[in-house]
Structures are given as C-alpha cells and as structure tokens.
C-alpha cells in the first residue's frame, strides 16, 4: 500500500506511517539511518482503532508517549505508546457532545497536529471545522465557518476583521 504520511519522532526514535488503505503502523528500528544514527533491530506494530474504523489522519506527540489517530467516522482516539510499541487507548475525542453527528456532520478527520510541548492537539475535520483539545481530552477551542448543527449545543462564533 502507498504511504500517505510519514512522521519520525527523534525523542522516541519512532516512525509513524499512515497507508492509503486506512491502516497505521508504528516502527522502531528497521535498519533506518536518520541523522547519522542507524537503527539495527526492527519492530513494527499495526495500530487498530476500535470497531475497525478506517484511519484518515494520525500524529505522534513530540514529547509525550501519545499517539492521536483520526478516523473516517470523525473520531480521534488517543493512545499511550509504550517502549515495546504496545499501546493503550486513553480516550476518544468527539464533537457529538456539541450537536454534531459523527461522520455525517463532521466528516472524516483531515489533519491532526500536536503542539511542540505535547500539551494540546489541533484537529481539522473535513466538514466540521477546527478544534483544539488538551492532551487530557478537554476541548479548548472550536471554529467552523459552516452552519451550526444544533443551536442549543453549539457556541457562537465571532469573526474579527483586522484594521
């Protein structure tokens, strides 16, 4: 399968790969040479999201041992990654509590990006806009140019025009 995303995390010496078929893998070793360092032993772990969801985006946190995996259904699953490449699901980030039907309203997760200090991550959905979440699962910010899905659950958005 074709590689859609490749991310190397130097602090953890891990490689994250997202393949075009919606699968994701973590690799450590593999005989890779990165910045004059050669990895000699190989370890590979396939990341399997709940309910066999198709993975559309993923990102390793730069400082902590966390992996964020976005799916076609619009969920973002956060995992703790251990040194042996095993992983443990910590929580799921979702816009459903704010009136969105995951998948049909939100669309799939398009992009995930961690902050440099690994304390927060930004998530861009195909249809639902942009949100920023803490690593602990609290929604810190949300922005969408589209219509609100549920007026009672949604927050208002203010557009600012710089002078």
PDB file of N, CA and C in Angstrom, residues 60-149:
ATOM      1  N   UNK A  60       2.090  11.602  16.131  1.00  0.00           N
ATOM      2  CA  UNK A  60       2.782  11.308  17.387  1.00  0.00           C
ATOM      3  C   UNK A  60       3.058  12.607  18.107  1.00  0.00           C
ATOM      4  N   UNK A  61       2.834  12.631  19.414  1.00  0.00           N
ATOM      5  CA  UNK A  61       3.184  13.826  20.174  1.00  0.00           C
ATOM      6  C   UNK A  61       4.702  13.902  20.270  1.00  0.00           C
ATOM      7  N   UNK A  62       5.270  15.104  20.142  1.00  0.00           N
ATOM      8  CA  UNK A  62       6.730  15.228  20.116  1.00  0.00           C
ATOM      9  C   UNK A  62       7.429  14.920  21.436  1.00  0.00           C
ATOM     10  N   UNK A  63       6.776  15.149  22.577  1.00  0.00           N
ATOM     11  CA  UNK A  63       7.454  14.963  23.860  1.00  0.00           C
ATOM     12  C   UNK A  63       6.879  13.846  24.719  1.00  0.00           C
ATOM     13  N   UNK A  64       5.587  13.632  24.659  1.00  0.00           N
ATOM     14  CA  UNK A  64       4.983  12.578  25.470  1.00  0.00           C
ATOM     15  C   UNK A  64       4.847  11.313  24.624  1.00  0.00           C
ATOM     16  N   UNK A  65       4.469  10.249  25.252  1.00  0.00           N
ATOM     17  CA  UNK A  65       4.304   8.980  24.535  1.00  0.00           C
ATOM     18  C   UNK A  65       2.841   8.803  24.144  1.00  0.00           C
ATOM     19  N   UNK A  66       2.332   9.762  23.355  1.00  0.00           N
ATOM     20  CA  UNK A  66       0.939   9.705  22.938  1.00  0.00           C
ATOM     21  C   UNK A  66       0.824   9.704  21.427  1.00  0.00           C
ATOM     22  N   UNK A  67      -0.172   8.971  20.950  1.00  0.00           N
ATOM     23  CA  UNK A  67      -0.488   8.874  19.537  1.00  0.00           C
ATOM     24  C   UNK A  67      -1.943   9.263  19.354  1.00  0.00           C
ATOM     25  N   UNK A  68      -2.216  10.153  18.399  1.00  0.00           N
ATOM     26  CA  UNK A  68      -3.588  10.532  18.064  1.00  0.00           C
ATOM     27  C   UNK A  68      -3.920   9.922  16.709  1.00  0.00           C
ATOM     28  N   UNK A  69      -5.057   9.257  16.633  1.00  0.00           N
ATOM     29  CA  UNK A  69      -5.491   8.590  15.404  1.00  0.00           C
ATOM     30  C   UNK A  69      -6.880   9.100  15.055  1.00  0.00           C
ATOM     31  N   UNK A  70      -7.027   9.739  13.885  1.00  0.00           N
ATOM     32  CA  UNK A  70      -8.317  10.229  13.407  1.00  0.00           C
ATOM     33  C   UNK A  70      -8.913   9.253  12.412  1.00  0.00           C
ATOM     34  N   UNK A  71     -10.240   9.154  12.427  1.00  0.00           N
ATOM     35  CA  UNK A  71     -10.896   8.157  11.585  1.00  0.00           C
ATOM     36  C   UNK A  71     -11.896   8.771  10.612  1.00  0.00           C
ATOM     37  N   UNK A  72     -12.332   7.926   9.688  1.00  0.00           N
ATOM     38  CA  UNK A  72     -13.314   8.314   8.695  1.00  0.00           C
ATOM     39  C   UNK A  72     -14.653   8.664   9.352  1.00  0.00           C
ATOM     40  N   UNK A  73     -14.923   8.091  10.513  1.00  0.00           N
ATOM     41  CA  UNK A  73     -16.163   8.369  11.254  1.00  0.00           C
ATOM     42  C   UNK A  73     -16.111   9.707  11.989  1.00  0.00           C
ATOM     43  N   UNK A  74     -14.949  10.354  12.030  1.00  0.00           N
ATOM     44  CA  UNK A  74     -14.814  11.642  12.692  1.00  0.00           C
ATOM     45  C   UNK A  74     -14.311  11.572  14.115  1.00  0.00           C
ATOM     46  N   UNK A  75     -13.981  10.399  14.612  1.00  0.00           N
ATOM     47  CA  UNK A  75     -13.441  10.263  15.968  1.00  0.00           C
ATOM     48  C   UNK A  75     -11.926  10.461  15.964  1.00  0.00           C
ATOM     49  N   UNK A  76     -11.396  10.914  17.096  1.00  0.00           N
ATOM     50  CA  UNK A  76      -9.955  10.968  17.319  1.00  0.00           C
ATOM     51  C   UNK A  76      -9.678  10.140  18.563  1.00  0.00           C
ATOM     52  N   UNK A  77      -8.925   9.073  18.392  1.00  0.00           N
ATOM     53  CA  UNK A  77      -8.589   8.186  19.502  1.00  0.00           C
ATOM     54  C   UNK A  77      -7.173   8.515  19.972  1.00  0.00           C
ATOM     55  N   UNK A  78      -6.998   8.689  21.285  1.00  0.00           N
ATOM     56  CA  UNK A  78      -5.688   8.960  21.868  1.00  0.00           C
ATOM     57  C   UNK A  78      -5.176   7.695  22.539  1.00  0.00           C
ATOM     58  N   UNK A  79      -3.919   7.363  22.255  1.00  0.00           N
ATOM     59  CA  UNK A  79      -3.289   6.167  22.791  1.00  0.00           C
ATOM     60  C   UNK A  79      -1.988   6.532  23.504  1.00  0.00           C
ATOM     61  N   UNK A  80      -1.665   5.787  24.545  1.00  0.00           N
ATOM     62  CA  UNK A  80      -0.339   5.839  25.167  1.00  0.00           C
ATOM     63  C   UNK A  80       0.484   4.760  24.473  1.00  0.00           C
ATOM     64  N   UNK A  81       1.676   5.128  24.005  1.00  0.00           N
ATOM     65  CA  UNK A  81       2.559   4.189  23.305  1.00  0.00           C
ATOM     66  C   UNK A  81       3.699   3.820  24.245  1.00  0.00           C
ATOM     67  N   UNK A  82       3.905   2.524  24.452  1.00  0.00           N
ATOM     68  CA  UNK A  82       4.958   2.032  25.335  1.00  0.00           C
ATOM     69  C   UNK A  82       6.227   1.739  24.544  1.00  0.00           C
ATOM     70  N   UNK A  83       7.341   1.578  25.230  1.00  0.00           N
ATOM     71  CA  UNK A  83       8.646   1.359  24.589  1.00  0.00           C
ATOM     72  C   UNK A  83       8.659   0.125  23.692  1.00  0.00           C
ATOM     73  N   UNK A  84       7.877  -0.898  24.041  1.00  0.00           N
ATOM     74  CA  UNK A  84       7.846  -2.123  23.222  1.00  0.00           C
ATOM     75  C   UNK A  84       6.851  -2.014  22.065  1.00  0.00           C
ATOM     76  N   UNK A  85       6.333  -0.811  21.806  1.00  0.00           N
ATOM     77  CA  UNK A  85       5.366  -0.479  20.758  1.00  0.00           C
ATOM     78  C   UNK A  85       3.956  -0.981  21.045  1.00  0.00           C
ATOM     79  N   UNK A  86       3.717  -1.515  22.225  1.00  0.00           N
ATOM     80  CA  UNK A  86       2.346  -1.809  22.587  1.00  0.00           C
ATOM     81  C   UNK A  86       1.666  -0.477  22.899  1.00  0.00           C
ATOM     82  N   UNK A  87       0.360  -0.460  22.838  1.00  0.00           N
ATOM     83  CA  UNK A  87      -0.346   0.801  23.081  1.00  0.00           C
ATOM     84  C   UNK A  87      -1.623   0.547  23.857  1.00  0.00           C
ATOM     85  N   UNK A  88      -2.092   1.594  24.530  1.00  0.00           N
ATOM     86  CA  UNK A  88      -3.279   1.529  25.362  1.00  0.00           C
ATOM     87  C   UNK A  88      -4.169   2.722  25.025  1.00  0.00           C
ATOM     88  N   UNK A  89      -5.430   2.456  24.709  1.00  0.00           N
ATOM     89  CA  UNK A  89      -6.345   3.555  24.401  1.00  0.00           C
ATOM     90  C   UNK A  89      -6.651   4.337  25.673  1.00  0.00           C
ATOM     91  N   UNK A  90      -6.480   5.665  25.601  1.00  0.00           N
ATOM     92  CA  UNK A  90      -6.733   6.536  26.742  1.00  0.00           C
ATOM     93  C   UNK A  90      -8.127   7.153  26.687  1.00  0.00           C
ATOM     94  N   UNK A  91      -8.499   7.682  25.536  1.00  0.00           N
ATOM     95  CA  UNK A  91      -9.788   8.366  25.403  1.00  0.00           C
ATOM     96  C   UNK A  91     -10.105   8.602  23.931  1.00  0.00           C
ATOM     97  N   UNK A  92     -11.355   8.999  23.666  1.00  0.00           N
ATOM     98  CA  UNK A  92     -11.802   9.359  22.321  1.00  0.00           C
ATOM     99  C   UNK A  92     -12.297  10.793  22.344  1.00  0.00           C
ATOM    100  N   UNK A  93     -11.836  11.597  21.393  1.00  0.00           N
ATOM    101  CA  UNK A  93     -12.284  12.981  21.240  1.00  0.00           C
ATOM    102  C   UNK A  93     -13.393  12.990  20.194  1.00  0.00           C
ATOM    103  N   UNK A  94     -14.478  13.700  20.488  1.00  0.00           N
ATOM    104  CA  UNK A  94     -15.629  13.694  19.595  1.00  0.00           C
ATOM    105  C   UNK A  94     -16.387  15.010  19.705  1.00  0.00           C
ATOM    106  N   UNK A  95     -16.980  15.436  18.600  1.00  0.00           N
ATOM    107  CA  UNK A  95     -17.814  16.642  18.602  1.00  0.00           C
ATOM    108  C   UNK A  95     -19.280  16.325  18.877  1.00  0.00           C
ATOM    109  N   UNK A  96     -19.596  15.071  19.137  1.00  0.00           N
ATOM    110  CA  UNK A  96     -21.002  14.678  19.328  1.00  0.00           C
ATOM    111  C   UNK A  96     -21.645  15.384  20.511  1.00  0.00           C
ATOM    112  N   UNK A  97     -20.878  15.705  21.548  1.00  0.00           N
ATOM    113  CA  UNK A  97     -21.432  16.412  22.710  1.00  0.00           C
ATOM    114  C   UNK A  97     -21.830  17.845  22.385  1.00  0.00           C
ATOM    115  N   UNK A  98     -21.404  18.346  21.232  1.00  0.00           N
ATOM    116  CA  UNK A  98     -21.713  19.713  20.824  1.00  0.00           C
ATOM    117  C   UNK A  98     -22.680  19.730  19.642  1.00  0.00           C
ATOM    118  N   UNK A  99     -23.447  18.649  19.475  1.00  0.00           N
ATOM    119  CA  UNK A  99     -24.516  18.662  18.485  1.00  0.00           C
ATOM    120  C   UNK A  99     -24.167  18.109  17.113  1.00  0.00           C
ATOM    121  N   UNK A 100     -22.997  17.576  16.944  1.00  0.00           N
ATOM    122  CA  UNK A 100     -22.617  17.013  15.652  1.00  0.00           C
ATOM    123  C   UNK A 100     -22.853  15.515  15.637  1.00  0.00           C
ATOM    124  N   UNK A 101     -23.382  15.020  14.532  1.00  0.00           N
ATOM    125  CA  UNK A 101     -23.461  13.582  14.309  1.00  0.00           C
ATOM    126  C   UNK A 101     -22.136  13.187  13.693  1.00  0.00           C
ATOM    127  N   UNK A 102     -21.389  12.348  14.385  1.00  0.00           N
ATOM    128  CA  UNK A 102     -20.051  11.999  13.912  1.00  0.00           C
ATOM    129  C   UNK A 102     -20.154  11.279  12.574  1.00  0.00           C
ATOM    130  N   UNK A 103     -19.331  11.692  11.642  1.00  0.00           N
ATOM    131  CA  UNK A 103     -19.308  11.116  10.303  1.00  0.00           C
ATOM    132  C   UNK A 103     -20.118  11.942   9.337  1.00  0.00           C
ATOM    133  N   UNK A 104     -21.449  11.952   9.479  1.00  0.00           N
ATOM    134  CA  UNK A 104     -22.277  12.664   8.508  1.00  0.00           C
ATOM    135  C   UNK A 104     -22.152  14.181   8.646  1.00  0.00           C
ATOM    136  N   UNK A 105     -22.127  14.711   9.871  1.00  0.00           N
ATOM    137  CA  UNK A 105     -21.974  16.155  10.079  1.00  0.00           C
ATOM    138  C   UNK A 105     -20.513  16.577  10.090  1.00  0.00           C
ATOM    139  N   UNK A 106     -19.682  15.798  10.763  1.00  0.00           N
ATOM    140  CA  UNK A 106     -18.286  16.209  10.945  1.00  0.00           C
ATOM    141  C   UNK A 106     -17.416  15.881   9.745  1.00  0.00           C
ATOM    142  N   UNK A 107     -17.736  14.815   9.049  1.00  0.00           N
ATOM    143  CA  UNK A 107     -16.843  14.310   8.008  1.00  0.00           C
ATOM    144  C   UNK A 107     -15.678  13.596   8.674  1.00  0.00           C
ATOM    145  N   UNK A 108     -14.786  13.108   7.874  1.00  0.00           N
ATOM    146  CA  UNK A 108     -13.631  12.403   8.434  1.00  0.00           C
ATOM    147  C   UNK A 108     -12.611  13.388   8.978  1.00  0.00           C
ATOM    148  N   UNK A 109     -11.717  12.902   9.808  1.00  0.00           N
ATOM    149  CA  UNK A 109     -10.637  13.727  10.332  1.00  0.00           C
ATOM    150  C   UNK A 109      -9.627  13.935   9.203  1.00  0.00           C
ATOM    151  N   UNK A 110      -9.347  15.186   8.873  1.00  0.00           N
ATOM    152  CA  UNK A 110      -8.443  15.503   7.769  1.00  0.00           C
ATOM    153  C   UNK A 110      -6.995  15.607   8.234  1.00  0.00           C
ATOM    154  N   UNK A 111      -6.763  16.260   9.368  1.00  0.00           N
ATOM    155  CA  UNK A 111      -5.405  16.501   9.850  1.00  0.00           C
ATOM    156  C   UNK A 111      -5.386  16.567  11.374  1.00  0.00           C
ATOM    157  N   UNK A 112      -4.287  16.085  11.950  1.00  0.00           N
ATOM    158  CA  UNK A 112      -4.050  16.206  13.390  1.00  0.00           C
ATOM    159  C   UNK A 112      -2.641  16.760  13.573  1.00  0.00           C
ATOM    160  N   UNK A 113      -2.490  17.735  14.462  1.00  0.00           N
ATOM    161  CA  UNK A 113      -1.166  18.305  14.730  1.00  0.00           C
ATOM    162  C   UNK A 113      -1.027  18.586  16.218  1.00  0.00           C
ATOM    163  N   UNK A 114       0.027  18.049  16.838  1.00  0.00           N
ATOM    164  CA  UNK A 114       0.316  18.301  18.252  1.00  0.00           C
ATOM    165  C   UNK A 114       1.069  19.617  18.406  1.00  0.00           C
ATOM    166  N   UNK A 115       0.917  20.262  19.552  1.00  0.00           N
ATOM    167  CA  UNK A 115       1.745  21.422  19.871  1.00  0.00           C
ATOM    168  C   UNK A 115       3.151  20.918  20.206  1.00  0.00           C
ATOM    169  N   UNK A 116       4.126  21.791  20.161  1.00  0.00           N
ATOM    170  CA  UNK A 116       5.508  21.425  20.426  1.00  0.00           C
ATOM    171  C   UNK A 116       5.749  20.885  21.823  1.00  0.00           C
ATOM    172  N   UNK A 117       4.922  21.309  22.792  1.00  0.00           N
ATOM    173  CA  UNK A 117       5.081  20.825  24.166  1.00  0.00           C
ATOM    174  C   UNK A 117       4.200  19.609  24.470  1.00  0.00           C
ATOM    175  N   UNK A 118       3.489  19.097  23.484  1.00  0.00           N
ATOM    176  CA  UNK A 118       2.622  17.909  23.594  1.00  0.00           C
ATOM    177  C   UNK A 118       1.454  18.081  24.558  1.00  0.00           C
ATOM    178  N   UNK A 119       1.109  19.321  24.892  1.00  0.00           N
ATOM    179  CA  UNK A 119       0.013  19.549  25.835  1.00  0.00           C
ATOM    180  C   UNK A 119      -1.341  19.692  25.154  1.00  0.00           C
ATOM    181  N   UNK A 120      -1.352  19.902  23.841  1.00  0.00           N
ATOM    182  CA  UNK A 120      -2.611  20.075  23.112  1.00  0.00           C
ATOM    183  C   UNK A 120      -2.439  19.608  21.676  1.00  0.00           C
ATOM    184  N   UNK A 121      -3.588  19.363  21.028  1.00  0.00           N
ATOM    185  CA  UNK A 121      -3.546  18.987  19.627  1.00  0.00           C
ATOM    186  C   UNK A 121      -4.680  19.671  18.881  1.00  0.00           C
ATOM    187  N   UNK A 122      -4.403  20.020  17.628  1.00  0.00           N
ATOM    188  CA  UNK A 122      -5.398  20.622  16.751  1.00  0.00           C
ATOM    189  C   UNK A 122      -5.925  19.534  15.825  1.00  0.00           C
ATOM    190  N   UNK A 123      -7.241  19.548  15.624  1.00  0.00           N
ATOM    191  CA  UNK A 123      -7.884  18.567  14.762  1.00  0.00           C
ATOM    192  C   UNK A 123      -8.714  19.318  13.731  1.00  0.00           C
ATOM    193  N   UNK A 124      -8.522  18.979  12.463  1.00  0.00           N
ATOM    194  CA  UNK A 124      -9.291  19.567  11.371  1.00  0.00           C
ATOM    195  C   UNK A 124     -10.169  18.477  10.776  1.00  0.00           C
ATOM    196  N   UNK A 125     -11.489  18.714  10.792  1.00  0.00           N
ATOM    197  CA  UNK A 125     -12.439  17.789  10.183  1.00  0.00           C
ATOM    198  C   UNK A 125     -12.764  18.274   8.781  1.00  0.00           C
ATOM    199  N   UNK A 126     -13.135  17.372   7.888  1.00  0.00           N
ATOM    200  CA  UNK A 126     -13.467  17.756   6.519  1.00  0.00           C
ATOM    201  C   UNK A 126     -14.658  18.698   6.456  1.00  0.00           C
ATOM    202  N   UNK A 127     -15.671  18.474   7.288  1.00  0.00           N
ATOM    203  CA  UNK A 127     -16.889  19.285   7.233  1.00  0.00           C
ATOM    204  C   UNK A 127     -17.095  20.175   8.449  1.00  0.00           C
ATOM    205  N   UNK A 128     -16.587  19.787   9.599  1.00  0.00           N
ATOM    206  CA  UNK A 128     -16.975  20.437  10.854  1.00  0.00           C
ATOM    207  C   UNK A 128     -16.040  21.539  11.329  1.00  0.00           C
ATOM    208  N   UNK A 129     -14.942  21.796  10.677  1.00  0.00           N
ATOM    209  CA  UNK A 129     -14.077  22.876  11.108  1.00  0.00           C
ATOM    210  C   UNK A 129     -12.871  22.413  11.901  1.00  0.00           C
ATOM    211  N   UNK A 130     -12.392  23.297  12.766  1.00  0.00           N
ATOM    212  CA  UNK A 130     -11.152  23.096  13.502  1.00  0.00           C
ATOM    213  C   UNK A 130     -11.422  23.140  15.001  1.00  0.00           C
ATOM    214  N   UNK A 131     -10.777  22.250  15.746  1.00  0.00           N
ATOM    215  CA  UNK A 131     -10.865  22.312  17.201  1.00  0.00           C
ATOM    216  C   UNK A 131      -9.492  22.066  17.801  1.00  0.00           C
ATOM    217  N   UNK A 132      -9.301  22.582  19.001  1.00  0.00           N
ATOM    218  CA  UNK A 132      -8.070  22.359  19.753  1.00  0.00           C
ATOM    219  C   UNK A 132      -8.469  21.670  21.047  1.00  0.00           C
ATOM    220  N   UNK A 133      -7.768  20.588  21.369  1.00  0.00           N
ATOM    221  CA  UNK A 133      -8.063  19.773  22.549  1.00  0.00           C
ATOM    222  C   UNK A 133      -6.817  19.678  23.419  1.00  0.00           C
ATOM    223  N   UNK A 134      -7.009  19.594  24.715  1.00  0.00           N
ATOM    224  CA  UNK A 134      -5.881  19.310  25.600  1.00  0.00           C
ATOM    225  C   UNK A 134      -5.551  17.834  25.465  1.00  0.00           C
ATOM    226  N   UNK A 135      -4.359  17.451  25.872  1.00  0.00           N
ATOM    227  CA  UNK A 135      -3.964  16.044  25.834  1.00  0.00           C
ATOM    228  C   UNK A 135      -4.825  15.206  26.780  1.00  0.00           C
ATOM    229  N   UNK A 136      -5.525  15.855  27.696  1.00  0.00           N
ATOM    230  CA  UNK A 136      -6.395  15.164  28.643  1.00  0.00           C
ATOM    231  C   UNK A 136      -7.825  15.027  28.139  1.00  0.00           C
ATOM    232  N   UNK A 137      -8.103  15.554  26.929  1.00  0.00           N
ATOM    233  CA  UNK A 137      -9.422  15.376  26.330  1.00  0.00           C
ATOM    234  C   UNK A 137     -10.388  16.525  26.485  1.00  0.00           C
ATOM    235  N   UNK A 138      -9.942  17.676  26.988  1.00  0.00           N
ATOM    236  CA  UNK A 138     -10.820  18.838  27.118  1.00  0.00           C
ATOM    237  C   UNK A 138     -10.779  19.658  25.833  1.00  0.00           C
ATOM    238  N   UNK A 139     -11.948  20.014  25.322  1.00  0.00           N
ATOM    239  CA  UNK A 139     -11.994  20.864  24.132  1.00  0.00           C
ATOM    240  C   UNK A 139     -11.690  22.293  24.553  1.00  0.00           C
ATOM    241  N   UNK A 140     -10.633  22.866  23.994  1.00  0.00           N
ATOM    242  CA  UNK A 140     -10.192  24.208  24.368  1.00  0.00           C
ATOM    243  C   UNK A 140     -10.728  25.282  23.427  1.00  0.00           C
ATOM    244  N   UNK A 141     -10.934  24.928  22.163  1.00  0.00           N
ATOM    245  CA  UNK A 141     -11.361  25.900  21.167  1.00  0.00           C
ATOM    246  C   UNK A 141     -12.017  25.169  20.018  1.00  0.00           C
ATOM    247  N   UNK A 142     -12.988  25.825  19.377  1.00  0.00           N
ATOM    248  CA  UNK A 142     -13.640  25.261  18.197  1.00  0.00           C
ATOM    249  C   UNK A 142     -13.983  26.389  17.238  1.00  0.00           C
ATOM    250  N   UNK A 143     -13.779  26.167  15.951  1.00  0.00           N
ATOM    251  CA  UNK A 143     -14.113  27.169  14.939  1.00  0.00           C
ATOM    252  C   UNK A 143     -14.676  26.472  13.714  1.00  0.00           C
ATOM    253  N   UNK A 144     -15.775  27.001  13.197  1.00  0.00           N
ATOM    254  CA  UNK A 144     -16.357  26.488  11.964  1.00  0.00           C
ATOM    255  C   UNK A 144     -17.002  27.637  11.213  1.00  0.00           C
ATOM    256  N   UNK A 145     -16.838  27.654   9.898  1.00  0.00           N
ATOM    257  CA  UNK A 145     -17.485  28.672   9.077  1.00  0.00           C
ATOM    258  C   UNK A 145     -18.874  28.228   8.635  1.00  0.00           C
ATOM    259  N   UNK A 146     -19.184  26.945   8.828  1.00  0.00           N
ATOM    260  CA  UNK A 146     -20.467  26.393   8.390  1.00  0.00           C
ATOM    261  C   UNK A 146     -21.592  26.669   9.358  1.00  0.00           C
ATOM    262  N   UNK A 147     -22.775  26.135   9.027  1.00  0.00           N
ATOM    263  CA  UNK A 147     -23.942  26.269   9.889  1.00  0.00           C
ATOM    264  C   UNK A 147     -23.771  25.447  11.152  1.00  0.00           C
ATOM    265  N   UNK A 148     -24.367  25.916  12.239  1.00  0.00           N
ATOM    266  CA  UNK A 148     -24.361  25.139  13.475  1.00  0.00           C
ATOM    267  C   UNK A 148     -25.318  23.969  13.319  1.00  0.00           C
ATOM    268  N   UNK A 149     -24.947  22.810  13.848  1.00  0.00           N
ATOM    269  CA  UNK A 149     -25.769  21.608  13.706  1.00  0.00           C
ATOM    270  C   UNK A 149     -26.896  21.566  14.723  1.00  0.00           C
TER     271      UNK A 149
END
